[in-house]
PDB file of C-alpha atoms and ligand atoms in Angstrom:
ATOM      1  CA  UNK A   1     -38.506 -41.494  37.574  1.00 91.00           C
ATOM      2  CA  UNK A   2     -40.359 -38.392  36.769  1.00 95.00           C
ATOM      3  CA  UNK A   3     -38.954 -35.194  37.250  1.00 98.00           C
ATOM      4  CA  UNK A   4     -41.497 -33.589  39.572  1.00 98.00           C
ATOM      5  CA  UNK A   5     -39.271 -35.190  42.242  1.00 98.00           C
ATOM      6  CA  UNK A   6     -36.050 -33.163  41.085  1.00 98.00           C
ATOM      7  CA  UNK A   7     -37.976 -29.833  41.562  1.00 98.00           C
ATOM      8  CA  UNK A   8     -37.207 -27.612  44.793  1.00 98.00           C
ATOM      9  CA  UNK A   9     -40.621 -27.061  46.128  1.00 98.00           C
ATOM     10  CA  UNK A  10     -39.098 -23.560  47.345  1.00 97.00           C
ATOM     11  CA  UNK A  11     -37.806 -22.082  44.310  1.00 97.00           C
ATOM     12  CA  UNK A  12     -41.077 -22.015  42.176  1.00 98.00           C
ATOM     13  CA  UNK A  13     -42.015 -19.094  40.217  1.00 98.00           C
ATOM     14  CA  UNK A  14     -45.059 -17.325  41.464  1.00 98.00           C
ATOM     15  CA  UNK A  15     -46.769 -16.509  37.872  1.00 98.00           C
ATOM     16  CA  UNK A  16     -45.952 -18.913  34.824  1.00 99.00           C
ATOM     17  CA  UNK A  17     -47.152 -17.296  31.727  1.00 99.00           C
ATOM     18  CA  UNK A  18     -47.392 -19.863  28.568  1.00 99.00           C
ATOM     19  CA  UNK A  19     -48.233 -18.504  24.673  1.00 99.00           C
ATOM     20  CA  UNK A  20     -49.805 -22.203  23.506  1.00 98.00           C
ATOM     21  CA  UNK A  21     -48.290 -22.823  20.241  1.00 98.00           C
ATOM     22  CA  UNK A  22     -48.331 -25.651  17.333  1.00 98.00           C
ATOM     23  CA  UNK A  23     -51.784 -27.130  17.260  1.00 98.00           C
ATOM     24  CA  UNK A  24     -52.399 -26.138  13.642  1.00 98.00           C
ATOM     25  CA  UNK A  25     -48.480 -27.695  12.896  1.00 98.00           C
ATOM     26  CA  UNK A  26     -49.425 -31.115  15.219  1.00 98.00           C
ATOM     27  CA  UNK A  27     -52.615 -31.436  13.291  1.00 98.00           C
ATOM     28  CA  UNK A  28     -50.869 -31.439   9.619  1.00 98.00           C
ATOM     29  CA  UNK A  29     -48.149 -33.656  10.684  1.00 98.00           C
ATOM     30  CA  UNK A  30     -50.613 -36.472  11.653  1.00 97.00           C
ATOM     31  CA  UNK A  31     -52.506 -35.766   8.416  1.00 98.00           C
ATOM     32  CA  UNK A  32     -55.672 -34.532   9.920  1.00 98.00           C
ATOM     33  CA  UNK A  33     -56.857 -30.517   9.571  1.00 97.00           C
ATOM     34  CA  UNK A  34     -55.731 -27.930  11.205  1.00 97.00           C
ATOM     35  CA  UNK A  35     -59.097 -27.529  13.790  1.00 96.00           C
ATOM     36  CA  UNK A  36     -58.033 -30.816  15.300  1.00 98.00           C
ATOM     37  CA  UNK A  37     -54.910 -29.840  16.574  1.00 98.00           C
ATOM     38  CA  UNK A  38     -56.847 -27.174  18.703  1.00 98.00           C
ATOM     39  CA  UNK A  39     -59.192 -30.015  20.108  1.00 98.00           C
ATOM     40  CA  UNK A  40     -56.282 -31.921  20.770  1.00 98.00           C
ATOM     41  CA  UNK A  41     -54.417 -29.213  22.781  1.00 98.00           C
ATOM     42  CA  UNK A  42     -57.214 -28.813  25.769  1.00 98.00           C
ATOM     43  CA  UNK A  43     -55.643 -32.315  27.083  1.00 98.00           C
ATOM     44  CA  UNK A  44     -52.080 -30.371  27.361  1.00 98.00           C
ATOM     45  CA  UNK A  45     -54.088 -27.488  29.027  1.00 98.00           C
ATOM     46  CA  UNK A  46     -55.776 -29.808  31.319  1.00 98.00           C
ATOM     47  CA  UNK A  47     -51.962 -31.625  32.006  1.00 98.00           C
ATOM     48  CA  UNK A  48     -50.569 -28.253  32.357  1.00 98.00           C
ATOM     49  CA  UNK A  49     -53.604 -26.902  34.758  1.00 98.00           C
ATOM     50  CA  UNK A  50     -52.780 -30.303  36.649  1.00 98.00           C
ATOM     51  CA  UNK A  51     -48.979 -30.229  37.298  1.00 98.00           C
ATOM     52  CA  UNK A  52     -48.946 -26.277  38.405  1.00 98.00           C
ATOM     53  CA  UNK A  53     -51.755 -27.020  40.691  1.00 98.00           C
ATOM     54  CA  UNK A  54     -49.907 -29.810  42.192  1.00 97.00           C
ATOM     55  CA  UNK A  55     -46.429 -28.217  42.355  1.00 98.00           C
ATOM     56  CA  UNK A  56     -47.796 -24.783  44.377  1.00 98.00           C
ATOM     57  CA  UNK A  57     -47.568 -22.853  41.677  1.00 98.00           C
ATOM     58  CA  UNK A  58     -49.459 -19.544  42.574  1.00 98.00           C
ATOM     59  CA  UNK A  59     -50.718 -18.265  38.590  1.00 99.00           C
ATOM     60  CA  UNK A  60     -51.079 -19.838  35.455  1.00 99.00           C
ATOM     61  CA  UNK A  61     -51.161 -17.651  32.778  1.00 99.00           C
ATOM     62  CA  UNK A  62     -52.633 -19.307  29.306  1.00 99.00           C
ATOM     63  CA  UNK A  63     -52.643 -17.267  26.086  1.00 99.00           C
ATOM     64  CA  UNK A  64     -55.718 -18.789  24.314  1.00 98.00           C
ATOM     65  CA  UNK A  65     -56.762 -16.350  21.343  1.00 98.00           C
ATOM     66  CA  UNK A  66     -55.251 -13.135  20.706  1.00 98.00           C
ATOM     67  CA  UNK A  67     -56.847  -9.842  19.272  1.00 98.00           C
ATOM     68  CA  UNK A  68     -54.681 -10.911  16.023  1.00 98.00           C
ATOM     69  CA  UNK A  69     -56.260 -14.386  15.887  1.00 98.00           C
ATOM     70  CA  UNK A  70     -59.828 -12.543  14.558  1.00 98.00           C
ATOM     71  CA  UNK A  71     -57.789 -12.684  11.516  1.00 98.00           C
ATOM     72  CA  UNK A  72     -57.792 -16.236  11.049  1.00 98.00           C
ATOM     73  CA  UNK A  73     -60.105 -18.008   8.170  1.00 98.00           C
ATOM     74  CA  UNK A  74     -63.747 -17.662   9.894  1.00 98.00           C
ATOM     75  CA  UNK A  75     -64.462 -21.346  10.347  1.00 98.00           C
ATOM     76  CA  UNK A  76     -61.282 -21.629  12.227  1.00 98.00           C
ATOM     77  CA  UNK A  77     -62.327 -18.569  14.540  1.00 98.00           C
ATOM     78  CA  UNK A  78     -65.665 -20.133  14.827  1.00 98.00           C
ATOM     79  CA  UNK A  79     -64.371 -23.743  15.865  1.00 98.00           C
ATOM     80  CA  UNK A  80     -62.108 -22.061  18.326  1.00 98.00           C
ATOM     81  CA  UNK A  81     -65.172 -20.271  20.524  1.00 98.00           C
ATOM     82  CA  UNK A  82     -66.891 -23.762  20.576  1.00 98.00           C
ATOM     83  CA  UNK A  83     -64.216 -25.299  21.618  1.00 98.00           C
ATOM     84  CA  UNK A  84     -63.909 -22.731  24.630  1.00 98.00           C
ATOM     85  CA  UNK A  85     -67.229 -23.340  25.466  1.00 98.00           C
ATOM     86  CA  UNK A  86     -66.649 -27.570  25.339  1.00 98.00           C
ATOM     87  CA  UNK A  87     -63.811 -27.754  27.182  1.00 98.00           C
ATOM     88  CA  UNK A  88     -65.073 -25.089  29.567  1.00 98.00           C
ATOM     89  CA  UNK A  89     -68.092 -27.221  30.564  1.00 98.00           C
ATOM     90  CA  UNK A  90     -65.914 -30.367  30.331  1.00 98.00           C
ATOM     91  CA  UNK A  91     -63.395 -28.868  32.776  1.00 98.00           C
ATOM     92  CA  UNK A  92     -65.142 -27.664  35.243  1.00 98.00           C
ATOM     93  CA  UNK A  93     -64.758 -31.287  37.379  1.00 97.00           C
ATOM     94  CA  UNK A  94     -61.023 -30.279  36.800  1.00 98.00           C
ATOM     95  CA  UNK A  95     -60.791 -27.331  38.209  1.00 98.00           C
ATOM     96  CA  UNK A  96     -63.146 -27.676  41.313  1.00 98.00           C
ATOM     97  CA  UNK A  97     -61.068 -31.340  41.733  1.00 98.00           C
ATOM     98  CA  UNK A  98     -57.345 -29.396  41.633  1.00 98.00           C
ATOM     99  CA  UNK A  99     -59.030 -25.849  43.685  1.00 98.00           C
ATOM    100  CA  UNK A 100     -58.296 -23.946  40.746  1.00 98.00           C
ATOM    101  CA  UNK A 101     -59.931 -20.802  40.085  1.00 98.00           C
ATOM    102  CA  UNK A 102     -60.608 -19.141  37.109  1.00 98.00           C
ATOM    103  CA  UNK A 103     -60.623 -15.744  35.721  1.00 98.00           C
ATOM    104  CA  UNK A 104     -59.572 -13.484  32.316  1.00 98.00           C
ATOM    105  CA  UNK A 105     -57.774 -11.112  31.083  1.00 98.00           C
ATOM    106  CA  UNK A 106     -58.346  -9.200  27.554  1.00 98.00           C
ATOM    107  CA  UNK A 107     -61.387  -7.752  25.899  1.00 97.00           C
ATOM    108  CA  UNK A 108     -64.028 -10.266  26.501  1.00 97.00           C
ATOM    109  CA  UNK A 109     -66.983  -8.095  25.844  1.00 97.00           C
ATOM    110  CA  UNK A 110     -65.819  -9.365  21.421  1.00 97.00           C
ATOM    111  CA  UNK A 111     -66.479 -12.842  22.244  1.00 98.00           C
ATOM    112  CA  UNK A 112     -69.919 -14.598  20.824  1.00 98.00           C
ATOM    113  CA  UNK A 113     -72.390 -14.504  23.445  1.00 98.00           C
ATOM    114  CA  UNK A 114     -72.150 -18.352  24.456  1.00 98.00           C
ATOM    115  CA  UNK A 115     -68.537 -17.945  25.142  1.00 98.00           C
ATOM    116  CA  UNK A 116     -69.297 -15.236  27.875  1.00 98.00           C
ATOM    117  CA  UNK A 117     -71.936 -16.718  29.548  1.00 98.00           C
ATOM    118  CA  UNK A 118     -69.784 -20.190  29.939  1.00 98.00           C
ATOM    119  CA  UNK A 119     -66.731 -18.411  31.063  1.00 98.00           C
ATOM    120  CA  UNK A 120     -69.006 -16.519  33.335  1.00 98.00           C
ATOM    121  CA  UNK A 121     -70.195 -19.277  34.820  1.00 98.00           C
ATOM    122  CA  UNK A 122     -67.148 -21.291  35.085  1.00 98.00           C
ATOM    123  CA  UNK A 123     -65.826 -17.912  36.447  1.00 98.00           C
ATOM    124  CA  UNK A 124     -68.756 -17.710  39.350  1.00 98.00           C
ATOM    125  CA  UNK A 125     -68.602 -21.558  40.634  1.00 98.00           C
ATOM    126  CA  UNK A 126     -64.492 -21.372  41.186  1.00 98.00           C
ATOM    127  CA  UNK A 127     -64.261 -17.854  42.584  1.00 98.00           C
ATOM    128  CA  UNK A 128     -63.790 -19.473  46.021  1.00 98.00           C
ATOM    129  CA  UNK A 129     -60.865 -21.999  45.173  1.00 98.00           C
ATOM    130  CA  UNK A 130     -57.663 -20.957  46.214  1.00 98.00           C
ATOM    131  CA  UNK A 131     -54.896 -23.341  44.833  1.00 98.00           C
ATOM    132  CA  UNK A 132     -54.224 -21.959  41.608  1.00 98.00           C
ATOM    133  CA  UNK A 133     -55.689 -18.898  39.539  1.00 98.00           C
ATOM    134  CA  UNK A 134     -55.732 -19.994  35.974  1.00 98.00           C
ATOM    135  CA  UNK A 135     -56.032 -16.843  33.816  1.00 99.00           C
ATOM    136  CA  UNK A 136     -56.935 -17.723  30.271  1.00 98.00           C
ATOM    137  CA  UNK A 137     -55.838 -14.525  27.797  1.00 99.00           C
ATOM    138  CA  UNK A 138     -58.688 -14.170  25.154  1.00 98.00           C
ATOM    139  CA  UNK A 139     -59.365 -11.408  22.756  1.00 98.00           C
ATOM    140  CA  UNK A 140     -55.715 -10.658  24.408  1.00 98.00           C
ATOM    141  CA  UNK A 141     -53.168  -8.001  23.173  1.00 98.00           C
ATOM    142  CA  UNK A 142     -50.709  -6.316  25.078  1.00 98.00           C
ATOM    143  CA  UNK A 143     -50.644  -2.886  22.817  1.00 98.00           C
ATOM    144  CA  UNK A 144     -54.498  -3.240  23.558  1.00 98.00           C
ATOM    145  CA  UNK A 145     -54.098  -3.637  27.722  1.00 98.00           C
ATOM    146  CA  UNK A 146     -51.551  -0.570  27.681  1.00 98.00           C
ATOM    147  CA  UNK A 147     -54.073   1.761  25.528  1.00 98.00           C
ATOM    148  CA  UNK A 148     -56.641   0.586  27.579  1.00 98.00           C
ATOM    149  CA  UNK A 149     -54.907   1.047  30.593  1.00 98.00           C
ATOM    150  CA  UNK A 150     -53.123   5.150  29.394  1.00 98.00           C
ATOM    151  CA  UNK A 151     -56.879   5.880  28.167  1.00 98.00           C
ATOM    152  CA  UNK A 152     -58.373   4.866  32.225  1.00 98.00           C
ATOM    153  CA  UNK A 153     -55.182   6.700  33.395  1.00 98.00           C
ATOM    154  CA  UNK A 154     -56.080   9.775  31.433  1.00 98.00           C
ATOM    155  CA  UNK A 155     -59.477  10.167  32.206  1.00 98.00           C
ATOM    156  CA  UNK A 156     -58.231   9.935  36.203  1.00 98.00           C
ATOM    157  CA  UNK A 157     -56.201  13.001  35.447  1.00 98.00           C
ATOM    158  CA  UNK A 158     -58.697  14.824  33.408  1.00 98.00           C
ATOM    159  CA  UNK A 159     -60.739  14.479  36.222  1.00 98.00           C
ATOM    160  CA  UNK A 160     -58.362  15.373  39.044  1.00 98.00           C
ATOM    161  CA  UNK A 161     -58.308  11.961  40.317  1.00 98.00           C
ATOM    162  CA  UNK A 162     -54.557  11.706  39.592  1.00 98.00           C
ATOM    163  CA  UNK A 163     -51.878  13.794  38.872  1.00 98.00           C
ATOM    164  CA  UNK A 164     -49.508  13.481  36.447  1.00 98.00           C
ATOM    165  CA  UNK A 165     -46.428  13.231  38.786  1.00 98.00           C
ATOM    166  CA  UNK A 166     -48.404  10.363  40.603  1.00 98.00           C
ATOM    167  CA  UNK A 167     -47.472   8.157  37.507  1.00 98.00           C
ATOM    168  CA  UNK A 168     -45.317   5.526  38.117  1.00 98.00           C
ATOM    169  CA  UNK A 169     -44.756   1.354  37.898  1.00 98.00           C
ATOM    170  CA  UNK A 170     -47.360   0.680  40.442  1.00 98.00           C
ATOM    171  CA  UNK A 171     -49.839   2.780  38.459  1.00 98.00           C
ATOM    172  CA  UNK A 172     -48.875   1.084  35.193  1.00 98.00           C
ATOM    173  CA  UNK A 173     -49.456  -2.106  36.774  1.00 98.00           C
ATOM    174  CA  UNK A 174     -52.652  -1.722  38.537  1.00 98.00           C
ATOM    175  CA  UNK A 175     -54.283  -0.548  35.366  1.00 98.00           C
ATOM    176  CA  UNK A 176     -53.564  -3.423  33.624  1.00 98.00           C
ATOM    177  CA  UNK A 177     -55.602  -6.214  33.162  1.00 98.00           C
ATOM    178  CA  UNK A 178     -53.502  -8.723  35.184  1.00 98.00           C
ATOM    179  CA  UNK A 179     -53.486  -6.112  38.291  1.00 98.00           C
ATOM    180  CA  UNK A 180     -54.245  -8.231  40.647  1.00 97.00           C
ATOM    181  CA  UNK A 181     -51.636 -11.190  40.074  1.00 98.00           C
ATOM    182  CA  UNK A 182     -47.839 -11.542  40.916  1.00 98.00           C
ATOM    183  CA  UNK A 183     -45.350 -10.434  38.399  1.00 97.00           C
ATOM    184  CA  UNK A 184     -44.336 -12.549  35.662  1.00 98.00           C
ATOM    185  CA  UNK A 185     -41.325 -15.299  36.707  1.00 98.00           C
ATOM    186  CA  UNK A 186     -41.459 -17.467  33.949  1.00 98.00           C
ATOM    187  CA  UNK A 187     -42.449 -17.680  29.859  1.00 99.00           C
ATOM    188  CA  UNK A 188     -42.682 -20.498  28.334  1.00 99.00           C
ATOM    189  CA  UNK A 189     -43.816 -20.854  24.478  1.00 99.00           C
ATOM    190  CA  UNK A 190     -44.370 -24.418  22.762  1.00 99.00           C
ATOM    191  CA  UNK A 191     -43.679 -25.358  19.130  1.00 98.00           C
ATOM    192  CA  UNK A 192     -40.480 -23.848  18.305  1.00 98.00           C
ATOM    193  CA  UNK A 193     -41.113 -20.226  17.553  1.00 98.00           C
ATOM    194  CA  UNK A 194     -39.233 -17.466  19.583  1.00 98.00           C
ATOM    195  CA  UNK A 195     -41.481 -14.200  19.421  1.00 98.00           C
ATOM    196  CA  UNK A 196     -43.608 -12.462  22.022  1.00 98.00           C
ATOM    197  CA  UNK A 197     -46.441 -11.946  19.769  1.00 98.00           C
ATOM    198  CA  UNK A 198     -48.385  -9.361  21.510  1.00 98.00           C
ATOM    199  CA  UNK A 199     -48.305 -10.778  24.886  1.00 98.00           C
ATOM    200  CA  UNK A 200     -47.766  -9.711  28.400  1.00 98.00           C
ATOM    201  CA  UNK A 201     -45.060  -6.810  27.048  1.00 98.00           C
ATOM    202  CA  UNK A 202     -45.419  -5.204  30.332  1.00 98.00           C
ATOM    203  CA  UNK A 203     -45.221  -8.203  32.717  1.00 98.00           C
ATOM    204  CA  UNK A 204     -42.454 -10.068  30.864  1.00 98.00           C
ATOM    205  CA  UNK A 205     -39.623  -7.308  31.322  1.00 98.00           C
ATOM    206  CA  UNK A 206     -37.491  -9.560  33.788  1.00 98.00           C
ATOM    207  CA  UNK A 207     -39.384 -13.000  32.877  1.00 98.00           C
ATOM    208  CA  UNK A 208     -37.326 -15.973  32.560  1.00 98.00           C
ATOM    209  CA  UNK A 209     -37.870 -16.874  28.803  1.00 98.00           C
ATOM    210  CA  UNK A 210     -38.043 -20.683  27.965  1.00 98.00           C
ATOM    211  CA  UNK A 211     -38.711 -21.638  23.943  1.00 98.00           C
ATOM    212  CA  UNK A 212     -39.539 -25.302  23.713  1.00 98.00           C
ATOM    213  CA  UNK A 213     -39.698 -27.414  20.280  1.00 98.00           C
ATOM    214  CA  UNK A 214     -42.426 -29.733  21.542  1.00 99.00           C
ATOM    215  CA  UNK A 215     -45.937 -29.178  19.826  1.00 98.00           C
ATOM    216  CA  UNK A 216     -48.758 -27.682  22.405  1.00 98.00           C
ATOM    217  CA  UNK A 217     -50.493 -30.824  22.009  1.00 98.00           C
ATOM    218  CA  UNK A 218     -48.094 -33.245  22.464  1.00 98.00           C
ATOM    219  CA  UNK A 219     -46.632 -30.915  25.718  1.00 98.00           C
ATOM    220  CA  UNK A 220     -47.497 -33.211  28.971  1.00 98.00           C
ATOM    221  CA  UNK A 221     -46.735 -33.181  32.218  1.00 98.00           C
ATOM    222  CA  UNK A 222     -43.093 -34.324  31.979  1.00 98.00           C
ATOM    223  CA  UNK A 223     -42.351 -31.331  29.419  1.00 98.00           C
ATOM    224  CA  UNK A 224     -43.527 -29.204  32.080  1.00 98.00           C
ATOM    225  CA  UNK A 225     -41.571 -30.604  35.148  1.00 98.00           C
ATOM    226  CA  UNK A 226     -39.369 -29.835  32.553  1.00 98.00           C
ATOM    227  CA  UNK A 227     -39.234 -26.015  31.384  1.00 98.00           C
ATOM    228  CA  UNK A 228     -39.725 -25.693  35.581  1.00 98.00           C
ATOM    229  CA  UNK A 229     -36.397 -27.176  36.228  1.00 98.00           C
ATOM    230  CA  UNK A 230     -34.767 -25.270  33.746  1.00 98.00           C
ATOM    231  CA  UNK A 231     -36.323 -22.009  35.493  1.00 98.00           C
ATOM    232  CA  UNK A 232     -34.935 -23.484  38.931  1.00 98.00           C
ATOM    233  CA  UNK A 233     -31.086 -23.697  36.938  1.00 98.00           C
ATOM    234  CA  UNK A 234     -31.252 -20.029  35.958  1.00 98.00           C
ATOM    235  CA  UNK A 235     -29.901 -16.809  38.040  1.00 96.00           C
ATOM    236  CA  UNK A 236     -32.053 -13.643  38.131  1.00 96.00           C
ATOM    237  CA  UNK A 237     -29.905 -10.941  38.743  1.00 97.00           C
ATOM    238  CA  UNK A 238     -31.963  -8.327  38.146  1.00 96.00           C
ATOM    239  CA  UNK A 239     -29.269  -5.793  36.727  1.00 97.00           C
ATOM    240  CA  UNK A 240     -26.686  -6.807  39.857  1.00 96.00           C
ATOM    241  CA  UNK A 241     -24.259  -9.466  39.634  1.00 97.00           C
ATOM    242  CA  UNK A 242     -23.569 -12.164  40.258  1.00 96.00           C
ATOM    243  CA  UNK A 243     -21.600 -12.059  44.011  1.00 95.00           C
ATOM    244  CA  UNK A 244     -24.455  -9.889  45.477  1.00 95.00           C
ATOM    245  CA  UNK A 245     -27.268 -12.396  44.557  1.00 93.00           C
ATOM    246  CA  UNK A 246     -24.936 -15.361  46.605  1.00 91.00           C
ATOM    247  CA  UNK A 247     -24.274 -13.691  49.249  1.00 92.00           C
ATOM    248  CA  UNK A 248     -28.309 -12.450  49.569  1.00 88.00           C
ATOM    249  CA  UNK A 249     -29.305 -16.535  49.389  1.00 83.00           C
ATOM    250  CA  UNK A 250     -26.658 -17.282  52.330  1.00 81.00           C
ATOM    251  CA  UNK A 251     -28.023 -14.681  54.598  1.00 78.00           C
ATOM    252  CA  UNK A 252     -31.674 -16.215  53.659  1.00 70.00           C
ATOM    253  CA  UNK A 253     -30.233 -19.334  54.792  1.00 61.00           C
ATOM    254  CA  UNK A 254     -29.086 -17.774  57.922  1.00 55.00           C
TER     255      UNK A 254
HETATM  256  C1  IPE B   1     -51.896 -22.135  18.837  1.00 79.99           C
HETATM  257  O1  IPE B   1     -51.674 -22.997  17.762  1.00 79.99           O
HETATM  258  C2  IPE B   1     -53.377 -21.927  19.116  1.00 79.99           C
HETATM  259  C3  IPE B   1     -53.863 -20.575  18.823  1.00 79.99           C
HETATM  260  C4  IPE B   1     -53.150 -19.586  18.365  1.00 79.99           C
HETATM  261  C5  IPE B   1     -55.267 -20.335  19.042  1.00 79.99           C
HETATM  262  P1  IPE B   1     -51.694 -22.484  16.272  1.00 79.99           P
HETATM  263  O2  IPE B   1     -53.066 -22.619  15.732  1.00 79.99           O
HETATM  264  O3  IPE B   1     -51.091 -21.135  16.177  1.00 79.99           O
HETATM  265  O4  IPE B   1     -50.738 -23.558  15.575  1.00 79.99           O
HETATM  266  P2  IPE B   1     -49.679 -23.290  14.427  1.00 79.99           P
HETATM  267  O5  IPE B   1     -48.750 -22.213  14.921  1.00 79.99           O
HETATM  268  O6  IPE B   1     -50.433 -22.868  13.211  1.00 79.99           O
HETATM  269  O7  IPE B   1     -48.986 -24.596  14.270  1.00 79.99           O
HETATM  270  C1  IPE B   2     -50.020 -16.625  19.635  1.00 79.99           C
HETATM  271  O1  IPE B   2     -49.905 -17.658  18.724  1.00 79.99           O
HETATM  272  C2  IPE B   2     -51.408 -16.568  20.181  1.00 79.99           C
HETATM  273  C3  IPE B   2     -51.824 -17.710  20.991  1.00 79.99           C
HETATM  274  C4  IPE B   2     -51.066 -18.696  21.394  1.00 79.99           C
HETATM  275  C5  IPE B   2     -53.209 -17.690  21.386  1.00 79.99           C
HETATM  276  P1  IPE B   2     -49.974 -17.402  17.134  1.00 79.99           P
HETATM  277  O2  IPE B   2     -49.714 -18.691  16.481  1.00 79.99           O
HETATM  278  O3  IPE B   2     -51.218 -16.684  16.786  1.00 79.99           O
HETATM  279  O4  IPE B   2     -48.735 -16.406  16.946  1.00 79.99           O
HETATM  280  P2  IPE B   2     -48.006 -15.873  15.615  1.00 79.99           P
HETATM  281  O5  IPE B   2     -48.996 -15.046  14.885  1.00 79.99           O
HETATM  282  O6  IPE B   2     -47.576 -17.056  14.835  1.00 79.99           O
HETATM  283  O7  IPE B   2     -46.855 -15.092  16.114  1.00 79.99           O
HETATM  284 MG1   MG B   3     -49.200 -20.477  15.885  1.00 79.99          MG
END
């Protein structure tokens, strides 16, 4: 029986946020080079895209390429854009199928001209759906969002738009790229590594963290039934304990 049954539709986090690792790992342990691995991981992002969609899940956060990833050997780099724009076209069915909608977050404006003119399109023909928003993180850095973000803040003061004393989490937030989506509930992060590297710093302060061992390729839908029970298991307390968060769920019952 799958799991998807064992999940309480009403305690679902809002925003999963998932840092796609192992495809370069997967790739070598089946022999082949590392490029396949990333070919082979747009069938776990279509899974993945699938199973939030279908559970309710509100935003699905996908860290594709980060502003470190650049540094990567050139042909690597390369097969990575094409592959963007592939599986963006290929998708598309996907996401109109599911009501998915698309969008990004990062400094796009770096990526080959192709790559913005696909996304843009993908972007344009699901701005209406409303099931899911998929946010795919490319060119993506989280140092880079926060001195983007103090550098649009400090012009607004410069020019008397804001005041200094006006600073505060809400102004953080809505200068960051991910302004308009609900906070982070949930990290999850394939492939057995346990760093943040460079992601969502901001948004991930009271995340649920969840490190799983299974290669992004290989993760399916099961895997992610999975990592969402494990969420539903967990207590946010939120710096309180334990006693005040039990007696807040019985008067929701109430
Ligand atoms: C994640 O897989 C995909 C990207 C970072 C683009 P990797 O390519 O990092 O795979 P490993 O970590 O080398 O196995
Ligand atoms: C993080 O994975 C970036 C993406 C998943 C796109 P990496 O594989 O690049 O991370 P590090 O460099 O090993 O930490
Ligand atoms: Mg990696």
């Amino acid at each position: 029986m799958s799991l998807k049954t064992k999940i309480d539709p009403n305690k679902l986090p809002k925003h999963v946020a998932v840092i796609m690792d192992g495809n370069g790992r997967w790739a070598k342990k089946q022999g082949l080079k590392r490029v396949l691995g990333h070919g082979k991981g747009t069938e776990a992002v279509r899974k993945t895209v699938e199973s939030a969609a279908e559970l309710g899940i509100e935003a699905l956060t996908l860290f594709a390429f980060s502003t470190e990833n650049w540094n990567r050997p050139k042909f690597e780099v390369d097969t990575l854009m094409s592959l963007l724009v592939s599986s963006l076209k290929k998708e598309i069915s996907t996401l109109q199928k599911n009501n998915v909608r698309l969008q990004t977050i990062g400094n796009i404006e770096k990526l080959p001209r192709k790559a913005k003119e696909q996304l843009a399109e993908v972007i344009e023909l699901t701005k209406n759906n409303t099931r899911l928003t998929l946010t795919l993180a490319l060119n993506y850095g989280a140092r880079e969002e926060i001195i983007n973000a103090t550098k649009i803040i400090s012009k607004k003061i410069v020019n008397n738009d804001l005041k200094i004393e006006e600073i505060d989490e809400n102004i953080i937030n809505s200068h960051l790229y991910t302004f308009t989506l609900p906070v982070v509930d949930f990290l999850i992060r394939t492939s057995g590594e346990k760093r943040i590297s460079n992601f969502l710093l901001w948004q991930i302060a009271y995340a649920e963290l969840y490190f799983t061992d299974v290669l992004w390729p290989d993760f399916n839908k099961e895997d992610f039934y999975e990592a969402i029970l494990n969420y539903q298991s967990r207590e946010r307390r939120f710096g309180k304990i334990s006693e005040q968060i039990e007696n807040s769920n019985k008067e929701a019952e109430y």
